[in-house]
Short mmCIF file of C-alpha atoms and ligand atoms in Angstrom, two decimals:
data_model
loop_
_atom_site.label_atom_id
_atom_site.label_comp_id
_atom_site.label_asym_id
_atom_site.label_seq_id
_atom_site.Cartn_x
_atom_site.Cartn_y
_atom_site.Cartn_z
CA UNK A 1 -2.65 -42.20 1.15
CA UNK A 2 -4.37 -41.29 -2.10
CA UNK A 3 -2.64 -41.31 -5.43
CA UNK A 4 -0.42 -38.47 -6.56
CA UNK A 5 -2.61 -37.31 -9.44
CA UNK A 6 -5.41 -36.44 -7.03
CA UNK A 7 -3.19 -34.06 -5.09
CA UNK A 8 -3.72 -30.41 -5.93
CA UNK A 9 -0.87 -29.13 -3.77
CA UNK A 10 2.37 -30.98 -3.10
CA UNK A 11 5.03 -29.56 -0.80
CA UNK A 12 8.42 -31.23 -0.37
CA UNK A 13 11.21 -30.35 2.09
CA UNK A 14 10.22 -26.73 2.46
CA UNK A 15 12.63 -24.51 4.38
CA UNK A 16 12.13 -20.86 5.21
CA UNK A 17 13.90 -18.65 7.70
CA UNK A 18 14.01 -14.94 8.47
CA UNK A 19 17.56 -14.17 9.55
CA UNK A 20 18.28 -16.50 12.44
CA UNK A 21 14.63 -17.31 12.92
CA UNK A 22 14.15 -20.74 11.32
CA UNK A 23 10.41 -20.85 10.72
CA UNK A 24 9.87 -23.82 8.41
CA UNK A 25 12.24 -26.78 8.78
CA UNK A 26 11.43 -29.27 6.07
CA UNK A 27 7.69 -29.27 5.64
CA UNK A 28 6.14 -32.09 3.61
CA UNK A 29 2.46 -31.77 2.88
CA UNK A 30 -0.12 -32.83 0.29
CA UNK A 31 -3.56 -31.40 -0.27
CA UNK A 32 -5.91 -33.91 -1.86
CA UNK A 33 -8.58 -32.97 -4.37
CA UNK A 34 -11.82 -31.97 -2.67
CA UNK A 35 -10.69 -32.10 0.93
CA UNK A 36 -10.60 -29.54 3.72
CA UNK A 37 -7.23 -29.90 5.41
CA UNK A 38 -6.69 -27.98 8.62
CA UNK A 39 -3.19 -26.89 9.57
CA UNK A 40 -3.10 -26.60 13.34
CA UNK A 41 -0.24 -24.88 15.14
CA UNK A 42 0.66 -22.42 17.84
CA UNK A 43 0.74 -18.73 17.18
CA UNK A 44 4.05 -17.85 15.52
CA UNK A 45 4.69 -21.42 14.37
CA UNK A 46 4.83 -20.37 10.72
CA UNK A 47 1.34 -21.26 9.50
CA UNK A 48 0.88 -17.99 7.65
CA UNK A 49 4.40 -18.22 6.26
CA UNK A 50 3.52 -21.67 4.89
CA UNK A 51 0.45 -20.57 2.94
CA UNK A 52 2.12 -17.35 1.80
CA UNK A 53 4.81 -19.53 0.25
CA UNK A 54 2.10 -21.54 -1.50
CA UNK A 55 0.57 -18.46 -3.13
CA UNK A 56 4.00 -17.03 -3.98
CA UNK A 57 3.93 -14.03 -1.62
CA UNK A 58 7.03 -15.36 0.13
CA UNK A 59 9.93 -17.17 -1.47
CA UNK A 60 11.09 -20.29 0.36
CA UNK A 61 14.81 -20.84 0.96
CA UNK A 62 14.63 -24.34 -0.47
CA UNK A 63 12.18 -27.09 -1.25
CA UNK A 64 9.47 -27.43 -3.87
CA UNK A 65 5.83 -26.39 -4.00
CA UNK A 66 3.60 -27.71 -6.74
CA UNK A 67 0.15 -26.19 -7.10
CA UNK A 68 -2.14 -27.62 -9.77
CA UNK A 69 0.92 -28.83 -11.66
CA UNK A 70 2.80 -25.51 -11.44
CA UNK A 71 6.14 -25.28 -9.67
CA UNK A 72 5.41 -22.08 -7.73
CA UNK A 73 9.00 -21.09 -6.95
CA UNK A 74 9.93 -21.07 -10.64
CA UNK A 75 6.96 -19.25 -12.16
CA UNK A 76 7.37 -15.83 -13.80
CA UNK A 77 4.98 -13.04 -12.91
CA UNK A 78 2.51 -13.76 -15.69
CA UNK A 79 2.23 -17.48 -14.95
CA UNK A 80 2.04 -16.77 -11.24
CA UNK A 81 -0.92 -14.46 -11.87
CA UNK A 82 -2.54 -17.16 -13.96
CA UNK A 83 -2.15 -19.66 -11.14
CA UNK A 84 -3.47 -17.17 -8.58
CA UNK A 85 -6.77 -16.97 -10.43
CA UNK A 86 -7.33 -20.59 -9.41
CA UNK A 87 -6.13 -20.19 -5.83
CA UNK A 88 -8.14 -18.00 -3.47
CA UNK A 89 -6.62 -16.55 -0.32
CA UNK A 90 -8.61 -15.37 2.66
CA UNK A 91 -6.38 -13.08 4.71
CA UNK A 92 -6.40 -13.18 8.47
CA UNK A 93 -7.02 -9.43 8.63
CA UNK A 94 -9.51 -9.66 5.71
CA UNK A 95 -7.48 -7.13 3.70
CA UNK A 96 -10.60 -5.37 2.39
CA UNK A 97 -9.64 -2.15 0.58
CA UNK A 98 -10.78 0.58 2.98
CA UNK A 99 -11.13 3.20 0.28
CA UNK A 100 -13.48 1.14 -1.88
CA UNK A 101 -17.10 0.05 -1.56
CA UNK A 102 -17.97 -3.62 -1.17
CA UNK A 103 -18.82 -3.75 -4.87
CA UNK A 104 -15.46 -2.28 -5.90
CA UNK A 105 -13.67 -4.62 -3.53
CA UNK A 106 -15.30 -7.60 -5.21
CA UNK A 107 -14.82 -6.29 -8.74
CA UNK A 108 -11.13 -5.59 -8.12
CA UNK A 109 -9.86 -9.16 -8.71
CA UNK A 110 -12.12 -9.52 -11.77
CA UNK A 111 -10.85 -6.35 -13.38
CA UNK A 112 -7.23 -6.86 -12.43
CA UNK A 113 -6.97 -10.40 -13.71
CA UNK A 114 -8.06 -9.05 -17.10
CA UNK A 115 -11.27 -10.97 -16.93
CA UNK A 116 -13.27 -8.94 -19.40
CA UNK A 117 -16.90 -8.95 -18.54
CA UNK A 118 -19.77 -6.62 -19.33
CA UNK A 119 -20.96 -4.40 -16.57
CA UNK A 120 -24.22 -6.26 -16.01
CA UNK A 121 -22.39 -9.60 -15.95
CA UNK A 122 -19.97 -8.16 -13.42
CA UNK A 123 -22.85 -7.13 -11.17
CA UNK A 124 -24.31 -10.63 -11.48
CA UNK A 125 -21.02 -12.16 -10.38
CA UNK A 126 -20.75 -9.75 -7.45
CA UNK A 127 -24.31 -10.48 -6.39
CA UNK A 128 -23.76 -14.23 -6.67
CA UNK A 129 -20.68 -14.05 -4.46
CA UNK A 130 -22.46 -11.82 -1.94
CA UNK A 131 -25.49 -14.10 -1.86
CA UNK A 132 -23.21 -17.05 -1.16
CA UNK A 133 -22.08 -15.37 2.03
CA UNK A 134 -25.56 -14.08 2.85
CA UNK A 135 -24.87 -10.35 2.49
CA UNK A 136 -26.34 -9.12 -0.81
CA UNK A 137 -27.66 -5.93 0.80
CA UNK A 138 -24.18 -4.62 1.66
CA UNK A 139 -23.14 -4.09 -1.96
CA UNK A 140 -22.89 -0.30 -1.73
CA UNK A 141 -21.51 -0.08 1.80
CA UNK A 142 -17.95 0.77 2.82
CA UNK A 143 -15.91 -1.80 4.77
CA UNK A 144 -15.80 0.43 7.88
CA UNK A 145 -19.58 0.23 8.14
CA UNK A 146 -19.49 -3.54 8.59
CA UNK A 147 -19.03 -5.67 11.69
CA UNK A 148 -16.09 -8.06 12.08
CA UNK A 149 -18.11 -11.10 11.03
CA UNK A 150 -19.58 -9.29 8.03
CA UNK A 151 -16.14 -8.16 6.92
CA UNK A 152 -14.92 -11.74 7.07
CA UNK A 153 -17.85 -12.78 4.88
CA UNK A 154 -17.19 -10.01 2.36
CA UNK A 155 -13.53 -11.00 2.23
CA UNK A 156 -14.66 -14.56 1.61
CA UNK A 157 -16.97 -13.37 -1.16
CA UNK A 158 -14.05 -11.55 -2.78
CA UNK A 159 -12.06 -14.77 -2.63
CA UNK A 160 -14.94 -16.74 -4.17
CA UNK A 161 -15.64 -14.36 -7.02
CA UNK A 162 -12.98 -15.92 -9.27
CA UNK A 163 -14.40 -19.41 -8.56
CA UNK A 164 -11.06 -20.79 -7.37
CA UNK A 165 -10.24 -24.50 -7.31
CA UNK A 166 -8.25 -24.11 -4.13
CA UNK A 167 -8.89 -21.78 -1.19
CA UNK A 168 -6.34 -20.97 1.49
CA UNK A 169 -7.92 -19.69 4.70
CA UNK A 170 -5.68 -17.88 7.18
CA UNK A 171 -7.29 -18.19 10.62
CA UNK A 172 -10.84 -17.57 9.39
CA UNK A 173 -12.41 -17.55 12.85
CA UNK A 174 -9.73 -15.76 14.88
CA UNK A 175 -11.00 -12.56 16.45
CA UNK A 176 -14.67 -13.47 16.01
CA UNK A 177 -17.06 -14.44 18.78
CA UNK A 178 -17.80 -18.16 19.01
CA UNK A 179 -21.23 -17.97 17.36
CA UNK A 180 -19.96 -15.98 14.39
CA UNK A 181 -16.95 -18.28 14.25
CA UNK A 182 -19.29 -21.25 13.95
CA UNK A 183 -21.25 -19.56 11.17
CA UNK A 184 -18.06 -18.92 9.22
CA UNK A 185 -16.98 -22.53 9.78
CA UNK A 186 -20.26 -23.83 8.37
CA UNK A 187 -19.92 -21.44 5.44
CA UNK A 188 -16.53 -22.97 4.67
CA UNK A 189 -18.10 -26.42 4.56
CA UNK A 190 -20.97 -25.16 2.36
CA UNK A 191 -18.52 -23.67 -0.11
CA UNK A 192 -16.52 -26.88 -0.24
CA UNK A 193 -19.67 -28.80 -1.13
CA UNK A 194 -21.11 -26.27 -3.56
CA UNK A 195 -17.99 -25.59 -5.63
CA UNK A 196 -16.04 -28.77 -4.92
CA UNK A 197 -13.03 -26.75 -3.75
CA UNK A 198 -9.98 -28.09 -1.97
CA UNK A 199 -8.89 -25.98 0.97
CA UNK A 200 -6.17 -25.49 3.49
CA UNK A 201 -7.58 -23.94 6.64
CA UNK A 202 -5.18 -22.53 9.16
CA UNK A 203 -6.55 -22.43 12.63
CA UNK A 204 -6.02 -22.89 16.31
CA UNK A 205 -9.72 -22.74 17.06
CA UNK A 206 -10.72 -26.29 18.02
CA UNK A 207 -14.43 -25.64 17.39
CA UNK A 208 -13.73 -24.52 13.85
CA UNK A 209 -11.46 -27.50 13.27
CA UNK A 210 -14.14 -29.92 14.41
CA UNK A 211 -16.64 -28.50 11.93
CA UNK A 212 -14.52 -28.05 8.83
CA UNK A 213 -11.74 -30.63 8.92
CA UNK A 214 -11.61 -33.74 6.77
CA UNK A 215 -8.02 -34.07 7.87
CA UNK A 216 -5.85 -32.29 10.42
CA UNK A 217 -2.12 -31.64 10.11
CA UNK A 218 -0.13 -30.41 13.10
CA UNK A 219 2.63 -27.91 12.38
CA UNK A 220 5.11 -28.15 15.22
CA UNK A 221 8.73 -26.94 15.24
CA UNK A 222 8.54 -26.07 11.57
CA UNK A 223 7.52 -29.56 10.49
CA UNK A 224 4.28 -31.39 9.85
CA UNK A 225 4.33 -33.33 13.07
CA UNK A 226 1.23 -35.47 12.83
CA UNK A 227 -1.63 -35.96 10.44
CA UNK A 228 -4.99 -37.67 10.72
CA UNK A 229 -8.70 -37.14 11.19
CA UNK A 230 -9.92 -34.98 14.05
CA UNK A 231 -10.80 -38.05 16.13
CA UNK A 232 -7.48 -39.73 15.52
CA UNK A 233 -5.53 -36.70 16.71
CA UNK A 234 -7.89 -36.08 19.62
CA UNK A 235 -7.05 -39.56 20.94
CA UNK A 236 -3.36 -39.26 20.17
CA UNK A 237 -0.93 -40.13 22.93
CA UNK A 238 1.71 -37.67 21.66
CA UNK A 239 2.12 -34.90 24.25
CA UNK A 240 2.67 -32.13 21.72
CA UNK A 241 -0.53 -33.08 19.93
CA UNK A 242 -2.54 -33.51 23.12
CA UNK A 243 -1.85 -29.90 24.15
CA UNK A 244 -4.11 -28.58 21.43
CA UNK A 245 -7.11 -30.64 22.41
CA UNK A 246 -7.00 -29.89 26.12
CA UNK A 247 -8.81 -26.58 25.85
CA UNK B 1 23.20 4.94 14.91
CA UNK B 2 25.51 6.05 12.06
CA UNK B 3 25.39 2.52 10.71
CA UNK B 4 21.60 2.55 10.76
CA UNK B 5 21.53 5.79 8.81
CA UNK B 6 23.71 4.27 6.10
CA UNK B 7 21.54 1.15 5.98
CA UNK B 8 18.45 3.33 5.66
CA UNK B 9 20.03 5.38 2.87
CA UNK B 10 20.91 2.17 1.06
CA UNK B 11 17.38 0.84 1.38
CA UNK B 12 15.87 4.11 0.15
CA UNK B 13 18.27 4.05 -2.80
CA UNK B 14 17.16 0.53 -3.66
CA UNK B 15 13.50 1.50 -3.34
CA UNK B 16 14.17 4.46 -5.67
CA UNK B 17 15.98 2.22 -8.14
CA UNK B 18 12.93 0.01 -8.25
CA UNK B 19 10.77 3.06 -8.96
CA UNK B 20 12.73 3.82 -12.13
CA UNK B 21 12.68 0.20 -13.22
CA UNK B 22 8.92 -0.18 -12.78
CA UNK B 23 8.14 3.25 -14.19
CA UNK B 24 8.71 2.24 -17.81
CA UNK B 25 7.15 -1.20 -17.64
CA UNK B 26 3.55 -1.54 -18.75
CA UNK B 27 0.76 -1.64 -17.45
CA UNK B 28 0.44 2.05 -16.73
CA UNK B 29 -2.06 2.77 -13.99
CA UNK B 30 -3.26 6.02 -15.50
CA UNK B 31 -6.61 6.10 -13.71
CA UNK B 32 -5.02 5.71 -10.32
CA UNK B 33 -2.45 8.42 -11.22
CA UNK B 34 -5.22 10.90 -12.02
CA UNK B 35 -7.06 10.00 -8.84
CA UNK B 36 -3.93 10.70 -6.80
CA UNK B 37 -3.34 14.03 -8.59
CA UNK B 38 -6.85 15.05 -7.74
CA UNK B 39 -6.41 14.09 -4.08
CA UNK B 40 -3.13 15.97 -3.77
CA UNK B 41 -4.51 19.12 -5.34
CA UNK B 42 -7.72 18.94 -3.42
CA UNK B 43 -6.07 18.29 -0.08
CA UNK B 44 -3.30 20.85 -0.15
CA UNK B 45 -4.42 23.72 -2.38
CA UNK B 46 -6.26 25.72 0.32
CA UNK B 47 -3.45 25.28 2.83
CA UNK B 48 -0.75 26.16 0.32
CA UNK B 49 -2.69 29.22 -0.82
CA UNK B 50 -3.26 30.55 2.69
CA UNK B 51 0.35 30.08 3.82
CA UNK B 52 1.74 31.53 0.59
CA UNK B 53 -0.53 34.56 0.91
CA UNK B 54 0.51 35.18 4.51
CA UNK B 55 4.21 34.72 3.74
CA UNK B 56 3.99 37.21 0.87
CA UNK B 57 2.24 39.75 3.05
CA UNK B 58 4.52 39.35 6.07
CA UNK B 59 7.80 39.36 4.15
CA UNK B 60 6.77 42.56 2.40
CA UNK B 61 5.77 44.33 5.58
CA UNK B 62 8.95 43.30 7.35
CA UNK B 63 11.30 44.16 4.49
CA UNK B 64 9.96 47.68 4.18
CA UNK B 65 11.66 49.38 7.17
CA UNK B 66 15.12 48.27 6.04
CA UNK B 67 14.58 49.57 2.54
CA UNK B 68 13.15 52.83 3.93
CA UNK B 69 16.36 53.30 5.89
CA UNK B 70 18.31 53.26 2.64
CA UNK B 71 15.68 55.33 0.92
CA UNK B 72 15.09 52.44 -1.43
CA UNK B 73 11.40 51.86 -0.86
CA UNK B 74 10.79 51.77 -4.54
CA UNK B 75 12.79 48.59 -4.68
CA UNK B 76 10.32 46.76 -2.49
CA UNK B 77 8.52 44.85 -5.27
CA UNK B 78 11.86 44.00 -6.85
CA UNK B 79 13.25 42.54 -3.66
CA UNK B 80 10.25 40.56 -2.51
CA UNK B 81 9.54 39.11 -5.93
CA UNK B 82 12.95 37.47 -6.04
CA UNK B 83 12.80 36.07 -2.55
CA UNK B 84 9.20 34.88 -2.90
CA UNK B 85 9.52 33.24 -6.29
CA UNK B 86 13.00 31.83 -5.90
CA UNK B 87 12.80 30.58 -2.37
CA UNK B 88 9.82 31.09 -0.16
CA UNK B 89 6.91 29.93 -2.30
CA UNK B 90 8.55 26.68 -3.51
CA UNK B 91 9.91 25.74 -0.10
CA UNK B 92 6.69 26.57 1.74
CA UNK B 93 4.72 24.52 -0.79
CA UNK B 94 7.09 21.59 -0.40
CA UNK B 95 6.97 21.71 3.40
CA UNK B 96 3.19 21.92 3.50
CA UNK B 97 2.97 19.00 1.10
CA UNK B 98 5.53 17.00 3.05
CA UNK B 99 3.31 17.47 6.11
CA UNK B 100 0.01 16.89 4.38
CA UNK B 101 0.73 14.55 1.46
CA UNK B 102 3.86 12.76 2.70
CA UNK B 103 2.29 11.81 6.01
CA UNK B 104 -0.93 10.84 4.27
CA UNK B 105 0.88 8.49 1.90
CA UNK B 106 2.97 7.04 4.76
CA UNK B 107 -0.11 6.36 6.89
CA UNK B 108 -2.25 5.04 4.03
CA UNK B 109 0.33 2.62 2.66
CA UNK B 110 1.42 1.70 6.19
CA UNK B 111 -2.07 0.65 7.19
CA UNK B 112 -2.51 -1.16 3.88
CA UNK B 113 0.68 -3.04 4.64
CA UNK B 114 -0.27 -4.11 8.16
CA UNK B 115 -3.80 -5.14 7.20
CA UNK B 116 -2.41 -7.23 4.31
CA UNK B 117 -4.13 -5.11 1.64
CA UNK B 118 -0.84 -4.87 -0.26
CA UNK B 119 -0.55 -8.68 -0.26
CA UNK B 120 -4.18 -8.89 -1.36
CA UNK B 121 -3.44 -6.68 -4.38
CA UNK B 122 -0.50 -8.85 -5.23
CA UNK B 123 -2.61 -12.00 -5.34
CA UNK B 124 -5.30 -10.16 -7.34
CA UNK B 125 -3.03 -9.79 -10.35
CA UNK B 126 -1.84 -6.30 -9.48
CA UNK B 127 1.75 -5.23 -8.97
CA UNK B 128 1.33 -3.21 -5.78
CA UNK B 129 4.55 -1.30 -6.41
CA UNK B 130 3.24 -0.02 -9.74
CA UNK B 131 -0.31 0.51 -8.56
CA UNK B 132 0.50 2.25 -5.28
CA UNK B 133 4.05 3.63 -5.43
CA UNK B 134 4.62 4.63 -9.05
CA UNK B 135 1.25 6.38 -9.30
CA UNK B 136 1.72 8.32 -6.07
CA UNK B 137 5.29 9.39 -6.78
CA UNK B 138 4.35 10.47 -10.32
CA UNK B 139 1.43 12.41 -8.88
CA UNK B 140 3.61 14.29 -6.38
CA UNK B 141 6.22 15.01 -9.10
CA UNK B 142 3.46 16.38 -11.28
CA UNK B 143 1.38 18.29 -8.74
CA UNK B 144 3.92 19.97 -6.47
CA UNK B 145 5.34 22.18 -9.25
CA UNK B 146 1.79 23.21 -10.14
CA UNK B 147 1.02 24.04 -6.53
CA UNK B 148 4.32 25.94 -6.26
CA UNK B 149 3.49 28.08 -9.30
CA UNK B 150 0.11 28.86 -7.78
CA UNK B 151 1.89 29.70 -4.53
CA UNK B 152 4.16 32.09 -6.47
CA UNK B 153 1.14 33.97 -7.73
CA UNK B 154 -0.71 34.04 -4.42
CA UNK B 155 2.34 35.11 -2.41
CA UNK B 156 3.05 37.94 -4.86
CA UNK B 157 -0.54 39.07 -4.45
CA UNK B 158 0.02 39.03 -0.68
CA UNK B 159 3.14 41.11 -1.36
CA UNK B 160 1.09 43.58 -3.38
CA UNK B 161 -1.32 44.06 -0.50
CA UNK B 162 1.61 44.40 1.92
CA UNK B 163 3.20 47.07 -0.24
CA UNK B 164 -0.06 48.99 -0.22
CA UNK B 165 -0.34 49.22 3.53
CA UNK B 166 1.79 52.32 3.91
CA UNK B 167 1.60 53.92 0.51
CA UNK B 168 -0.26 53.35 -2.66
CA UNK B 169 1.44 51.28 -5.25
CA UNK B 170 -0.71 50.89 -8.28
CA UNK B 171 -1.58 47.43 -9.48
CA UNK B 172 0.16 47.89 -12.82
CA UNK B 173 3.27 49.50 -11.35
CA UNK B 174 3.69 46.64 -8.89
CA UNK B 175 3.38 43.91 -11.47
CA UNK B 176 5.52 45.80 -13.95
CA UNK B 177 8.29 45.93 -11.41
CA UNK B 178 7.85 42.28 -10.51
CA UNK B 179 8.06 41.07 -14.08
CA UNK B 180 10.92 43.40 -14.95
CA UNK B 181 12.88 41.93 -12.08
CA UNK B 182 12.17 38.28 -12.65
CA UNK B 183 14.21 36.62 -15.35
CA UNK B 184 14.05 33.12 -16.69
CA UNK B 185 17.17 32.52 -14.62
CA UNK B 186 15.02 33.13 -11.53
CA UNK B 187 11.94 31.24 -12.58
CA UNK B 188 13.27 28.13 -14.32
CA UNK B 189 15.59 26.87 -11.54
CA UNK B 190 12.93 27.56 -8.95
CA UNK B 191 10.40 25.47 -10.86
CA UNK B 192 12.92 22.75 -11.63
CA UNK B 193 13.71 22.18 -8.00
CA UNK B 194 10.04 21.67 -7.14
CA UNK B 195 10.03 18.55 -9.32
CA UNK B 196 12.71 17.16 -7.04
CA UNK B 197 10.75 18.26 -3.96
CA UNK B 198 7.76 16.36 -5.33
CA UNK B 199 9.87 13.32 -5.99
CA UNK B 200 11.30 13.08 -2.46
CA UNK B 201 7.92 13.70 -0.83
CA UNK B 202 6.36 10.88 -2.83
CA UNK B 203 9.17 8.38 -2.63
CA UNK B 204 9.85 8.84 1.09
CA UNK B 205 6.14 8.60 1.96
CA UNK B 206 5.84 5.39 -0.04
CA UNK B 207 9.08 3.93 1.30
CA UNK B 208 8.03 4.53 4.89
CA UNK B 209 4.56 3.14 4.30
CA UNK B 210 5.77 0.03 2.47
CA UNK B 211 8.20 -0.72 5.27
CA UNK B 212 5.83 0.00 8.11
CA UNK B 213 6.23 -2.11 11.23
CA UNK B 214 3.20 -4.09 12.34
CA UNK B 215 0.54 -2.58 14.57
CA UNK B 216 -1.04 0.84 14.82
CA UNK B 217 2.12 2.22 16.37
CA UNK B 218 4.10 1.19 13.29
CA UNK B 219 1.68 3.05 11.04
CA UNK B 220 1.94 6.22 13.13
CA UNK B 221 5.69 6.00 13.05
CA UNK B 222 5.73 5.63 9.26
CA UNK B 223 3.61 8.73 8.84
CA UNK B 224 5.75 10.66 11.27
CA UNK B 225 9.14 9.74 9.87
CA UNK B 226 7.87 10.30 6.33
CA UNK B 227 7.32 13.96 7.25
CA UNK B 228 10.62 14.35 9.10
CA UNK B 229 12.79 12.74 6.44
CA UNK B 230 11.12 14.37 3.45
CA UNK B 231 11.17 17.86 5.05
CA UNK B 232 14.85 17.44 5.76
CA UNK B 233 15.51 16.33 2.19
CA UNK B 234 13.59 19.33 0.87
CA UNK B 235 16.12 21.59 2.59
CA UNK B 236 19.04 19.50 1.36
CA UNK B 237 17.79 19.79 -2.22
CA UNK B 238 17.26 23.50 -1.73
CA UNK B 239 20.85 23.84 -0.59
CA UNK B 240 22.14 21.86 -3.55
CA UNK B 241 19.97 23.90 -5.91
CA UNK B 242 21.41 27.19 -4.73
CA UNK B 243 24.94 25.84 -5.10
CA UNK B 244 24.25 24.70 -8.63
CA UNK B 245 22.69 28.00 -9.70
CA UNK B 246 25.67 29.75 -8.13
CA UNK B 247 28.14 27.73 -10.15
CA UNK B 248 26.11 28.47 -13.28
CA UNK B 249 26.02 32.20 -12.43
CA UNK B 250 22.26 32.25 -12.26
CA UNK B 251 21.93 33.80 -8.82
N1 ADP C 301 7.94 -10.91 6.62
C1 ADP C 301 8.53 -11.41 7.73
N2 ADP C 301 9.75 -10.95 8.11
C2 ADP C 301 10.35 -11.45 9.21
N3 ADP C 301 9.83 -12.38 10.01
C3 ADP C 301 8.62 -12.88 9.69
C4 ADP C 301 7.91 -12.41 8.54
N4 ADP C 301 6.74 -13.08 8.46
C5 ADP C 301 6.72 -13.91 9.52
N5 ADP C 301 7.84 -13.79 10.26
C6 ADP C 301 8.18 -14.58 11.46
O1 ADP C 301 7.88 -15.93 11.20
C7 ADP C 301 7.30 -16.53 12.33
C8 ADP C 301 6.01 -17.21 11.96
O2 ADP C 301 5.05 -16.24 11.60
P1 ADP C 301 3.59 -16.60 11.12
O3 ADP C 301 3.66 -17.57 10.01
O4 ADP C 301 2.91 -15.33 10.85
O5 ADP C 301 2.97 -17.30 12.40
P2 ADP C 301 1.50 -17.90 12.55
O6 ADP C 301 1.70 -19.38 12.68
O7 ADP C 301 0.95 -17.32 13.81
O8 ADP C 301 0.72 -17.51 11.36
C9 ADP C 301 7.16 -15.47 13.39
O9 ADP C 301 8.19 -15.63 14.31
C10 ADP C 301 7.32 -14.18 12.62
O10 ADP C 301 7.97 -13.23 13.42
MG1 MG C 302 -0.76 -16.17 11.04
#
């Protein structure tokens, strides 16, 4: 294990339940600087709940989450917003604003985080983000005019526009065909290299995992069950782990 | 069933409490408020105008025979102006807006909820409650009285045409009678209650949208129950309003 000061996210004994539904049962997890960590788990196992706790959209019942030195559960709104500038979130359903053009979608986080920029500078930033995902020509289109894969890329561009240190990806390839899924997976790796980001990627798509993962963590029964490189887990003798690789 | 209704009422009350708390906190989303006002006016003005016109016309034509029986035809403008301005125009406006605006807000916020757009706003440094709810509720509070006043005018014009179908009532005579009949005690309470109509239409639409269940079915249900609940509340407020004016001897 690497040293503590190189960890950008530290989670200790995280518990979260909805009524009687105990979703997270003592999660311990560290994200190291510069790595792509994949969280693998069945549908409904609480993967989304985990990263929504990290970004402060959900409040855990107990446990601590430290992101870039901030204790997320104790931040006030202003400090939380400050932290969220450094942490990008790619939503599973993309969450593009239907009523806005691609340009307005990308400018939204810039404007809202009070990042004052001139209009021309803003356009430059939007174009840079769009070029990174290979879709500069869509700048004036509406989200409904785009295909599923394109929407995912635009959502990724919107996440990238603030140049975050950490990116949380919620099932980036789910619902896409396997070729598009592969393209998105390679894009994730490109971004990691280009901007030196650290990422948590939630997935149950083995092909995506193989491409992007530096390390894989299995979330089973509300706990981080096993952790290792893709190869290590692939050759694991644990039955619960094996299930995922027998596809 | 009864228990669920009480739970729902409690949740709506809490949602409303939050509205008043967030209302006075900066940052004020003035641009979004104006945009919503424009949408509301643009969407419902034609519909409100047509229904108000027809109601004015029909009420006048149907009231006539009764008045003729008593030989009180001359009272026609007097009678219709009170019923149109005090009751029909405001309630019709509110019901049309509950159908058009309330369902629109419920469906829009509902689909934003299920596609995580509300969460996305939250992580983009925007308080979604202020940006989406406060602006929309303020817009309905502001616009529905304006639409209701327009409906007053249009329905009275419909009444004028209705009065002219069997005999000639001159333009100036009609309006003279109307304005001699209508007192501040008729007009002020009728405008005041439209603010409350606007408030319930906005807040119920937003509440239903924000609490939409997942899936397309959930969104449809939010839109639907936004209309049902807000229409019902419009009548409840109307009932309360008439009781209050009665107590104050303004009827
Ligand atoms: N806001 C919520 N309210 C109630 N239950 C929730 C909520 N969010 C998630 N859950 C429940 O938590 C469990 C895990 O959900 P989720 O993290 O979305 O799963 P996944 O691993 O597929 O992303 C599910 O059983 C879900 O029903
Ligand atoms: Mg999920």
